[in-house]
XYZ file of C-alpha atoms in Angstrom:
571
model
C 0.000 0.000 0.000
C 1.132 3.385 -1.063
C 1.325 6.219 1.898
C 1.171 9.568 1.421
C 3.590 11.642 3.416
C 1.815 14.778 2.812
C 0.523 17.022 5.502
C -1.895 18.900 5.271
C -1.162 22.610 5.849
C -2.535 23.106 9.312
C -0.431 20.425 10.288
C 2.357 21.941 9.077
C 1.400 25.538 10.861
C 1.240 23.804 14.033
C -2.543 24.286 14.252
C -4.447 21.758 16.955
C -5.721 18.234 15.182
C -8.164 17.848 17.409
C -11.311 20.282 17.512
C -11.481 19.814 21.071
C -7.711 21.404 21.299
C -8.425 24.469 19.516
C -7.963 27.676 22.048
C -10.475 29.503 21.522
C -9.864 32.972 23.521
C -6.364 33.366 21.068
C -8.880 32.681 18.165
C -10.990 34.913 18.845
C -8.692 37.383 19.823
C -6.171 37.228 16.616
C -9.787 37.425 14.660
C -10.501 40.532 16.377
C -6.840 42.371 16.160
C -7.113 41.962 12.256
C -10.918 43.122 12.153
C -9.851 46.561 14.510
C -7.162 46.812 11.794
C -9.366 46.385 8.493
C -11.903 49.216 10.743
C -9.224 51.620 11.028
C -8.401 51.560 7.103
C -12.203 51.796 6.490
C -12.376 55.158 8.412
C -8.887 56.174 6.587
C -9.986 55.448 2.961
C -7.283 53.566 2.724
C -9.088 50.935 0.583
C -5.951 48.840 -0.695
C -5.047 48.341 2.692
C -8.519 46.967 3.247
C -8.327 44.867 0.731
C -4.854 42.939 1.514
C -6.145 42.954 5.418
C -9.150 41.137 4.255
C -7.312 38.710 1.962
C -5.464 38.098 5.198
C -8.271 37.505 7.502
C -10.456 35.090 4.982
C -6.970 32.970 4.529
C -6.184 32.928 8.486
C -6.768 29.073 10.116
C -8.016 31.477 12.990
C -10.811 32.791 11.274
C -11.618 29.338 9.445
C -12.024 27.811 12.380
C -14.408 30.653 13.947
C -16.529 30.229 10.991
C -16.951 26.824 11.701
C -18.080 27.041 15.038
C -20.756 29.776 14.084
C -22.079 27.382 11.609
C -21.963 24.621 13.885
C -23.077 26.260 16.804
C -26.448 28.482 15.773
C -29.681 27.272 15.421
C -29.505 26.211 11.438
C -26.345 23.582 12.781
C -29.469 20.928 12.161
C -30.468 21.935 9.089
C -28.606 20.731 5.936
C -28.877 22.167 2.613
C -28.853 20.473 -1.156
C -26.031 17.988 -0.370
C -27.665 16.575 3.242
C -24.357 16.710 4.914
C -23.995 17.689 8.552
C -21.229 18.636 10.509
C -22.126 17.176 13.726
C -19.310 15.614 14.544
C -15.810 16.941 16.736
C -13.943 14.807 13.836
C -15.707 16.721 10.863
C -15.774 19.880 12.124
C -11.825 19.855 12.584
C -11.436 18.633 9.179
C -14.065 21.073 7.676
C -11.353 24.034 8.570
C -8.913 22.691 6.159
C -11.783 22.252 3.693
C -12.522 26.319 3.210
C -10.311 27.161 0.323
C -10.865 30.231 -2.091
C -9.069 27.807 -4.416
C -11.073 25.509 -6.280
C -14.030 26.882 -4.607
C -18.181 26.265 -5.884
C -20.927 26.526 -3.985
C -24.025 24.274 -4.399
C -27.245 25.354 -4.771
C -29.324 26.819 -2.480
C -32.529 24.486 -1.032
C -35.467 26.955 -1.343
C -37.855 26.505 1.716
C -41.182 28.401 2.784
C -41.978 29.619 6.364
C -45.520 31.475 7.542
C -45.330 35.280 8.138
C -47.346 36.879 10.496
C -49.664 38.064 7.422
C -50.823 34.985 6.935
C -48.517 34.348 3.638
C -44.873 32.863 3.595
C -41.517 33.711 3.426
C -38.835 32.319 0.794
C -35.713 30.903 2.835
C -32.617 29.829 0.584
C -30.832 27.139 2.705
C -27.090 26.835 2.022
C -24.897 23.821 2.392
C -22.339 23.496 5.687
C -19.752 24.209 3.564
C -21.226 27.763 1.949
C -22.517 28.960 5.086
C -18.699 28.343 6.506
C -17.149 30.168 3.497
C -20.048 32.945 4.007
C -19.114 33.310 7.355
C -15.375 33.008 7.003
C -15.816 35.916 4.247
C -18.767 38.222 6.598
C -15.591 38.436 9.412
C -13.904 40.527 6.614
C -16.717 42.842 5.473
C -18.544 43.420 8.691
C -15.722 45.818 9.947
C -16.108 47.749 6.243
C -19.718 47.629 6.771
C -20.169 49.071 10.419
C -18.298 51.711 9.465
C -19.743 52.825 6.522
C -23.321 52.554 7.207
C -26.013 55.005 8.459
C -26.037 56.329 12.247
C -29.327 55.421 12.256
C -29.781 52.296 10.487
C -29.935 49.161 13.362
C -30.767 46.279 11.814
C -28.853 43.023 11.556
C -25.867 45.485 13.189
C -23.867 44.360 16.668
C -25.427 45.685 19.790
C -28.243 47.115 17.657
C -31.801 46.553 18.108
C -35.649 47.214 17.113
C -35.605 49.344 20.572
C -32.947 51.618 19.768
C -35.000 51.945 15.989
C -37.655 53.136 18.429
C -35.909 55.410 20.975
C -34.398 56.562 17.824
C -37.894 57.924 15.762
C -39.574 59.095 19.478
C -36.166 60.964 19.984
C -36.518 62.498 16.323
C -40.428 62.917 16.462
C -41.466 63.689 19.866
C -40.883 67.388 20.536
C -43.994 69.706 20.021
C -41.540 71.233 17.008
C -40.380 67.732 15.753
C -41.444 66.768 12.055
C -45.185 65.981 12.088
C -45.366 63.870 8.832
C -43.803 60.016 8.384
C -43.011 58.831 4.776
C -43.755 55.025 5.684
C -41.951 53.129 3.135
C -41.587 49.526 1.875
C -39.280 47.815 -0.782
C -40.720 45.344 -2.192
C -39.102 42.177 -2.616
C -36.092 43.731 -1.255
C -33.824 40.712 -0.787
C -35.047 38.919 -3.880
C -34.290 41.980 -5.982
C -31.368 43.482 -5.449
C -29.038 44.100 -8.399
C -26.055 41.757 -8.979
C -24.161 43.980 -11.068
C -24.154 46.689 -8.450
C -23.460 44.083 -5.536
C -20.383 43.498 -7.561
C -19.366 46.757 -8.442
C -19.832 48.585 -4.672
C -19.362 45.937 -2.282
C -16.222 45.794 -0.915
C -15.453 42.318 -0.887
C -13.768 39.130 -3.064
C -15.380 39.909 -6.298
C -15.292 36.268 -7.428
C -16.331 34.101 -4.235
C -19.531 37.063 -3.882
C -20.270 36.352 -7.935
C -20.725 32.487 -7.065
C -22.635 32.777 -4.391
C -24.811 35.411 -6.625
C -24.882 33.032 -8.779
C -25.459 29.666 -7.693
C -28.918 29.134 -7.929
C -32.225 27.647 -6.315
C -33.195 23.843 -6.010
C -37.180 23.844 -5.446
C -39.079 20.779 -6.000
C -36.050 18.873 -7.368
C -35.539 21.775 -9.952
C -32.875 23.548 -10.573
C -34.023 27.731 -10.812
C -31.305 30.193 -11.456
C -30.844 33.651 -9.404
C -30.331 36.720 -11.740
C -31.239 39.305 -8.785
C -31.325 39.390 -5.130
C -29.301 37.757 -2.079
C -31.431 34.901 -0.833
C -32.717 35.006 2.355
C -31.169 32.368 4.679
C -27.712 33.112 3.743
C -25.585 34.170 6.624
C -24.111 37.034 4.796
C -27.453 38.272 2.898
C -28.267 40.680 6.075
C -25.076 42.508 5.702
C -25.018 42.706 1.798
C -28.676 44.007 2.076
C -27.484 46.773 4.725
C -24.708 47.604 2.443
C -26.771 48.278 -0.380
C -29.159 50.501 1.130
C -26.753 52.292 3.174
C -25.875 56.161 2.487
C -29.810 56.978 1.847
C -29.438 59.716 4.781
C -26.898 60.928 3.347
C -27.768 61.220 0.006
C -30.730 62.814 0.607
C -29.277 65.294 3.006
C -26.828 66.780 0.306
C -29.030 66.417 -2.248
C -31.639 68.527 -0.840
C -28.697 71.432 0.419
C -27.571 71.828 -3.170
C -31.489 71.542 -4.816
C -32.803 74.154 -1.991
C -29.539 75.251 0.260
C -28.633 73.930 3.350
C -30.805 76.454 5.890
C -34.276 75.627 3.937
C -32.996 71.773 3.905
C -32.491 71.784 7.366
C -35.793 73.684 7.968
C -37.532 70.386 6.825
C -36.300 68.273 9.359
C -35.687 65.424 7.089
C -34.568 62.254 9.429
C -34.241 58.759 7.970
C -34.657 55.529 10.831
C -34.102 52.037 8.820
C -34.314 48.635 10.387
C -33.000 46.445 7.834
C -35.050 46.615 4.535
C -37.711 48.643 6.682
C -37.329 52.703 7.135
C -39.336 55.759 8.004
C -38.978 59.638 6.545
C -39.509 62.378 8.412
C -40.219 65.711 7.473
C -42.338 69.053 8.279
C -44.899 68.846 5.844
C -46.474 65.902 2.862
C -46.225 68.231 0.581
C -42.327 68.714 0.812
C -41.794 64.158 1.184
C -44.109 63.915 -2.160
C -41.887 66.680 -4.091
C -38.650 66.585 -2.804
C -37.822 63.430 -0.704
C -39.982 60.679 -2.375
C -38.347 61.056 -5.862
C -34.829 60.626 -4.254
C -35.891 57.589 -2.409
C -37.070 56.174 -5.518
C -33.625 57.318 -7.647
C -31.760 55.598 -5.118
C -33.365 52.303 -5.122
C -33.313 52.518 -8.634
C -29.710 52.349 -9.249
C -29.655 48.679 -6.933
C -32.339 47.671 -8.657
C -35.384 48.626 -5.958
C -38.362 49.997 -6.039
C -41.191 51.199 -3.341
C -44.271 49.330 -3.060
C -47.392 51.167 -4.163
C -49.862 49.460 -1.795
C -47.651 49.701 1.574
C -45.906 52.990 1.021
C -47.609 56.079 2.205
C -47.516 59.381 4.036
C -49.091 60.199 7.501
C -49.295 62.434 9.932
C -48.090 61.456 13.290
C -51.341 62.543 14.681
C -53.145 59.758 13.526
C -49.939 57.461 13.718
C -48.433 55.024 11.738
C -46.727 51.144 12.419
C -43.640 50.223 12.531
C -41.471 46.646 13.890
C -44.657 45.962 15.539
C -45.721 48.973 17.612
C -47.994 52.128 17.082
C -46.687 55.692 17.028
C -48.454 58.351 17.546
C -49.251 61.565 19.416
C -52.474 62.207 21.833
C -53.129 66.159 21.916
C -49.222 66.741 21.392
C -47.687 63.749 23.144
C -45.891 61.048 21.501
C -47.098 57.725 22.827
C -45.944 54.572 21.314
C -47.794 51.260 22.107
C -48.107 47.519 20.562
C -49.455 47.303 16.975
C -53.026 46.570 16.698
C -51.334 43.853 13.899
C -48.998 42.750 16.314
C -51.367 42.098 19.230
C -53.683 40.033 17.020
C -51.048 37.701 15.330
C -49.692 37.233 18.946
C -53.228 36.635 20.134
C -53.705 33.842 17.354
C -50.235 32.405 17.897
C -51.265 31.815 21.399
C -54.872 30.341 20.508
C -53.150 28.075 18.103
C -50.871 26.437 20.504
C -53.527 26.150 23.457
C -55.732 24.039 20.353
C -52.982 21.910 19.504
C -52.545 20.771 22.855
C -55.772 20.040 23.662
C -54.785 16.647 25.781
C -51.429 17.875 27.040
C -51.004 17.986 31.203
C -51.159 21.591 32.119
C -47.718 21.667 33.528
C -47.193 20.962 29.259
C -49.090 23.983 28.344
C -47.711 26.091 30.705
C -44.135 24.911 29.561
C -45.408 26.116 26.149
C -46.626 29.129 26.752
C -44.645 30.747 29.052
C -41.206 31.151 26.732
C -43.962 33.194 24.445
C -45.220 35.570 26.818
C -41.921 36.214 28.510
C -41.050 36.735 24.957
C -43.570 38.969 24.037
C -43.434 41.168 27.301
C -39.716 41.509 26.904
C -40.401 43.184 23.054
C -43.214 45.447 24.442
C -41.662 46.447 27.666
C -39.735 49.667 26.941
C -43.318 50.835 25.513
C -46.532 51.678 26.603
C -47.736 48.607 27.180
C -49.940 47.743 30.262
C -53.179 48.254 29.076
C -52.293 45.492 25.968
C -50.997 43.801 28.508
C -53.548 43.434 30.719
C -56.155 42.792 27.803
C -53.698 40.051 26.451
C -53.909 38.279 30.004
C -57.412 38.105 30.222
C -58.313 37.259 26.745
C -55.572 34.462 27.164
C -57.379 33.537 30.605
C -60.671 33.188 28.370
C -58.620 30.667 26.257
C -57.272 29.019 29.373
C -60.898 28.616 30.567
C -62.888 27.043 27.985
C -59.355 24.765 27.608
C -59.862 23.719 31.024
C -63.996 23.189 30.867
C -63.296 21.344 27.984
C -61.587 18.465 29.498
C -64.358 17.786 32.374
C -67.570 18.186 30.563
C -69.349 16.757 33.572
C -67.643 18.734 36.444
C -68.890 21.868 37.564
C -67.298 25.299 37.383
C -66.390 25.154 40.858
C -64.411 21.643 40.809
C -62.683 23.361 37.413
C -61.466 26.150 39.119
C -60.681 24.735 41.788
C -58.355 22.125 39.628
C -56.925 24.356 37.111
C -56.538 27.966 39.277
C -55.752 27.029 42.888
C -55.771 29.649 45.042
C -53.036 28.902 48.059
C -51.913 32.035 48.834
C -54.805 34.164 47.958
C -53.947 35.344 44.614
C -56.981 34.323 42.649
C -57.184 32.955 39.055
C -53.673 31.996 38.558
C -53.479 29.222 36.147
C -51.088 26.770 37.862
C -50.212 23.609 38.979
C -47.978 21.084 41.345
C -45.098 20.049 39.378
C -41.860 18.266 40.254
C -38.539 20.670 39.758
C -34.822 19.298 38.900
C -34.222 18.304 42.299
C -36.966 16.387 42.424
C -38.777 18.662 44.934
C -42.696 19.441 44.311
C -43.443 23.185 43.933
C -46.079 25.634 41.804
C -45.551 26.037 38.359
C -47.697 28.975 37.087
C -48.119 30.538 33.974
C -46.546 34.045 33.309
C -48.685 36.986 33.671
C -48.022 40.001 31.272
C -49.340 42.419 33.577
C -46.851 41.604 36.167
C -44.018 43.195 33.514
C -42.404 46.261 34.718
C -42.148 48.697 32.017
C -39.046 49.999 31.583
C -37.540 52.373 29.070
C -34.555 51.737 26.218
C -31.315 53.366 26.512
C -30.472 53.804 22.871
C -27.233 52.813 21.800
C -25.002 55.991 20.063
C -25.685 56.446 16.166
C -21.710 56.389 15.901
C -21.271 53.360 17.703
C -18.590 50.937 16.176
C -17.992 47.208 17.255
C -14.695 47.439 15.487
C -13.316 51.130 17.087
C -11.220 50.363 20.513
C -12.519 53.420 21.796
C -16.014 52.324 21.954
C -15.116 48.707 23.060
C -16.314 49.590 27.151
C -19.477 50.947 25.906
C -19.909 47.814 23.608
C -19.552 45.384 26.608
C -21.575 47.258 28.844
C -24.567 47.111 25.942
C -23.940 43.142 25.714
C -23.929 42.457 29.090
C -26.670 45.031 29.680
C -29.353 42.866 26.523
C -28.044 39.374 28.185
C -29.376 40.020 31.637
C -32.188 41.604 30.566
C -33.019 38.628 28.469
C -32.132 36.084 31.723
C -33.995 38.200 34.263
C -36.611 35.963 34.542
C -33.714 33.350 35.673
C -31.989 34.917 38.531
C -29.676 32.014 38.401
C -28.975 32.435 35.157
C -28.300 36.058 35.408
C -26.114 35.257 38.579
C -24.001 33.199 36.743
C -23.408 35.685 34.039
C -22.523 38.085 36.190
C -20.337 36.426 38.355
C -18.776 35.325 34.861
C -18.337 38.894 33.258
C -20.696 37.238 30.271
C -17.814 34.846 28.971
C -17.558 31.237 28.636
C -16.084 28.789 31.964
C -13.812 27.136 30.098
C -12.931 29.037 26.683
C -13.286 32.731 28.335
C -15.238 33.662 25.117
C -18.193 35.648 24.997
C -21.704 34.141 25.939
C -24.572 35.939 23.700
C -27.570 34.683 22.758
C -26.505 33.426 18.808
C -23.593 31.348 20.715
C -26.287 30.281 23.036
C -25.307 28.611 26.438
C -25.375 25.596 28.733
C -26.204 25.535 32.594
C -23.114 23.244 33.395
C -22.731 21.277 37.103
C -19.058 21.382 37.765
C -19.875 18.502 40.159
C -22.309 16.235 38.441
C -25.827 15.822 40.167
C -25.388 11.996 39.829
C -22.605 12.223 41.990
C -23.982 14.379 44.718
C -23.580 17.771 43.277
C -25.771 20.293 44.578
C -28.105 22.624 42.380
C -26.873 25.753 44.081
C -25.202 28.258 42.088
C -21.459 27.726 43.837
C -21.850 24.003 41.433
C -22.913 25.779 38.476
C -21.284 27.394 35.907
C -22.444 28.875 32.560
C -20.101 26.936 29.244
C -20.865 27.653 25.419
C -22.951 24.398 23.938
C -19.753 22.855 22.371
C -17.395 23.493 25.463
C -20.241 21.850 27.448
C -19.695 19.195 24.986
C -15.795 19.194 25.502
C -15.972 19.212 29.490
C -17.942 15.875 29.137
C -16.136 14.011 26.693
C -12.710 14.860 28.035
C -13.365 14.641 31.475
C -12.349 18.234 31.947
C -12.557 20.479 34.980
C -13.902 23.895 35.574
C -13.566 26.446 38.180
C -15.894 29.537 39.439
C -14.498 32.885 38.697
C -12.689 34.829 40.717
C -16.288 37.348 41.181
C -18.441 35.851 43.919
C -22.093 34.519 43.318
C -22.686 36.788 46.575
C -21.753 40.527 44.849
C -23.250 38.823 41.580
C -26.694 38.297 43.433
């Protein structure tokens, strides 16, 4: 038998064989030093430099690798694409770094899916294989630096530390004055992923020319057919997001000069022309209709235009903020000169139905089920809504759910009375009435009440925007960008104080690689002494580890310690 003596590059480099090896804190960190670098170019103009950074970065084993672990590590790792091939294994993972090579390189078509929208119809998904959502990652750590800081102040979708709430801080900060802007151009792209021009792609974004032509290019398999793609970034592709913010970044500013040199800069300014995108979703502001159908509306529609965009005549439209307008699911408007902004009317009623449709599917399920199903929903829901005005939907929401909850619960004794139902489904022990709960055995086997989350019982509490000039990839605004992380993570946790302990008492990284915890990585509530062997549920035995370093401390037997913080100042 003939042996090769050929190693394989990483080999060579000195890079770890085994996936379980890799160390993941230098990763991260040598990822990170060549992304603050490519930044700093960006704000320079020094575009060649860019260029040979990011040829740099996409051929680093360190940034490979951290492409792999996104893809394996996020909530698609289960879904494969044309191909049906899974990395799901320590073995093929490792060996999948070698694997992403510019060289050589084609990606496979994309598997086209459908998923409902909250309108009733669905949305196109284009699923990649392993292997193109790697090399899609691998090549998104070189343009996300270029693209955070190039793009709008005020655009905050798909962006780091960026959120629908600081969208909405953002248009009541803009709108909420008695001498704010009173009218809203509302506007919609249609078919904004599916349409966006190749050629211009291409030409303006600043990335490898050929790999971003391939993936342009590669196609749709639907039905067992092959369809090709002659416009648009597919939606399911890791890097669509940030292609799509690239392309409609620079509308602010376009408009902004465009209307100083057509009018001058005092009457521009005088119209109070302020632009808030999420995404593919943005409002216009400005002091009058009659000024957003002459002089802003045209631009808009020039600039999509040249990327190959246009408005949508049935969902665009102008209003007046007096008798409000929707947008990301709440309602602004202002009551005899004050801005109030509350849940959607939309919103409320798709939430209302979601809720309906899961108590009717589970019918037969024990009520500790149902609660278990609905109360990551609600928690959900009340966590969106909660920097709003929001109580009185709340408190509508609870009793139209207890309505549900009722005639679930008379349902399933035909023959008992009210009374015995009641009594059954909302025990009252401690004189809070109504309460939909139940006895229900916890993790250490103790019995307790399990209840089902109330939305009334939500605190509202207001959004501290994040800065329009915020940067991931500036050092100076690194503080201020782990004080937002930490800041959305507890938030998220607080209805886990355990949880939330833990994070703190961890400074928000990982036990075992020191990396950060957020909520694409996910995490994993590990006992550093197991249960089975007498370890205690209390928080000095537990200890917050990324999914895959869970994975690692159990197969190689490994050992973790608490951080230096204690649980105590955490608490």
């Amino acid at each position: 038998m003939k042996v090769s003596c050929r190693k394989t590059r990483s080999a060579l480099s000195g890079a770890p064989q085994d996936w379980f090896a890799i160390d993941w804190h230098r990763v991260e960190r040598n990822v990170r030093g060549t992304q603050i670098r490519i930044a700093k170019a960006t704000l320079e103009g020094n575009w060649r430099r860019v260029k040979a950074l990011q040829r740099m970065l996409t051929r680093s084993w360190s940034a490979k690798a951290l492409a792999v672990r996104r893809v394996t590590q996020n909530q698609g790792e289960r879904t494969a694409g044309v191909d049906r091939d899974l990395w799901d294994s320590p073995e093929r993972r490792r060996h999948a770094i070698d694997e992403l090579k510019r060289r050589g390189y084609r990606p496979l078509p994309l598997r086209r899916v459908f998923i409902p929208k909250a309108n009733g119809k669905e949305r196109p998904l284009g699923i990649p294989t392993m292997k193109d959502r790697a090399m899609q990652a691998l090549y998104l750590l070189a343009l996300e630096p270029v693209a955070e800081s190039t793009s709008d102040p005020n655009s905050y979708g798909f962006r780091r530390n960026r959120s629908t709430s600081d969208a909405m801080a953002q248009i009541f900060a803009t709108m909420s004055q008695g001498a704010s802007a009173a009218w809203v151009l509302e506007a919609d792209i249609k078919g904004c992923f599916d349409n966006i021009d190749h050629d211009w792609l291409l030409t303006n974004v600043l990335i490898d020319r050929g790999v971003l032509r391939k993936w342009l290019k590669a196609g749709i398999v639907f039905h067992g057919q092959f369809q090709a793609t002659n416009a648009g970034t597919p939606q399911g592709g890791i890097i669509s997001p940030t292609l799509a913010n690239v392309a409609l970044n620079g509308l602010e500013r376009q408009l902004t000069s465009q209307l100083a040199s057509e009018l001058g800069i005092g009457k521009a300014k005088k119209l109070k022309v302020n632009v808030v995108r999420y995404a593919d979703d943005f409002i216009i502001t400005c002091v009058s209709d009659a000024a957003l159908e002459t002089h802003v509306k045209p631009k808009v529609v020039t600039f999509l235009a040249q990327r190959g965009l246009e408005l949508s005549a049935e969902k665009t439209r102008i209003t007046h903020i007096a008798n409000g307008f929707d947008f990301l699911g709440w309602n602004f408007r202002k009551y005899s000169g004050k801005m109030l902004i509350k849940p959607g009317r939309k919103n409320v009623q798709a939430f209302y139905r979601k809720l309906k449709e899961t108590i009717s599917k589970h019918k037969t399920v024990p009520q500790e089920e149902l609660i278990r199903l609905l109360n990551p929903m609600l928690r959900g829901w009340a966590e969106y809504h909660r920097p709003v005005v929001a109580k009185q939907a709340f408190s509508r929401m609870d009793y139209l759910l207890f309505k549900a909850l009722w005639r679930w619960s008379v349902r399933r004794h035909p023959a008992k009375s009210a009374e015995w139902v009641r009594k059954k489904y909302f025990p009252s022990p401690d004189n809070r009435n109504w309460v939909f709960r139940t006895m229900a055995v916890n993790s250490e086997g103790v019995r307790e009440w399990k209840e089902l989350h109330t939305l009334a019982s939500n605190p509202i509490k207001r959004h501290v925007k994040i800065a329009g000039e915020f940067n991931p990839f500036d050092p100076q605004w690194e503080k201020r960008g782990e004080e937002v992380r930490q800041e959305r993570m507890l938030a998220s946790m607080r209805h886990r104080t355990s949880w939330s302990a833990l994070y703190k008492s961890q400074r928000g990284l990982c036990g075992l690689c020191q990396c950060k915890i957020t909520k694409e990585t996910g995490w994993h509530d590990h006992h550093i002494q197991y249960r089975v062997h007498g370890g205690s549920d209390a928080l000095s035995n537990r200890i917050l580890l990324h999914p895959d370093c869970h994975t690692q401390v159990h197969n190689l037997g490994l050992a973790v310690v608490k951080p230096t913080l204690s649980l105590e100042r955490a608490l």
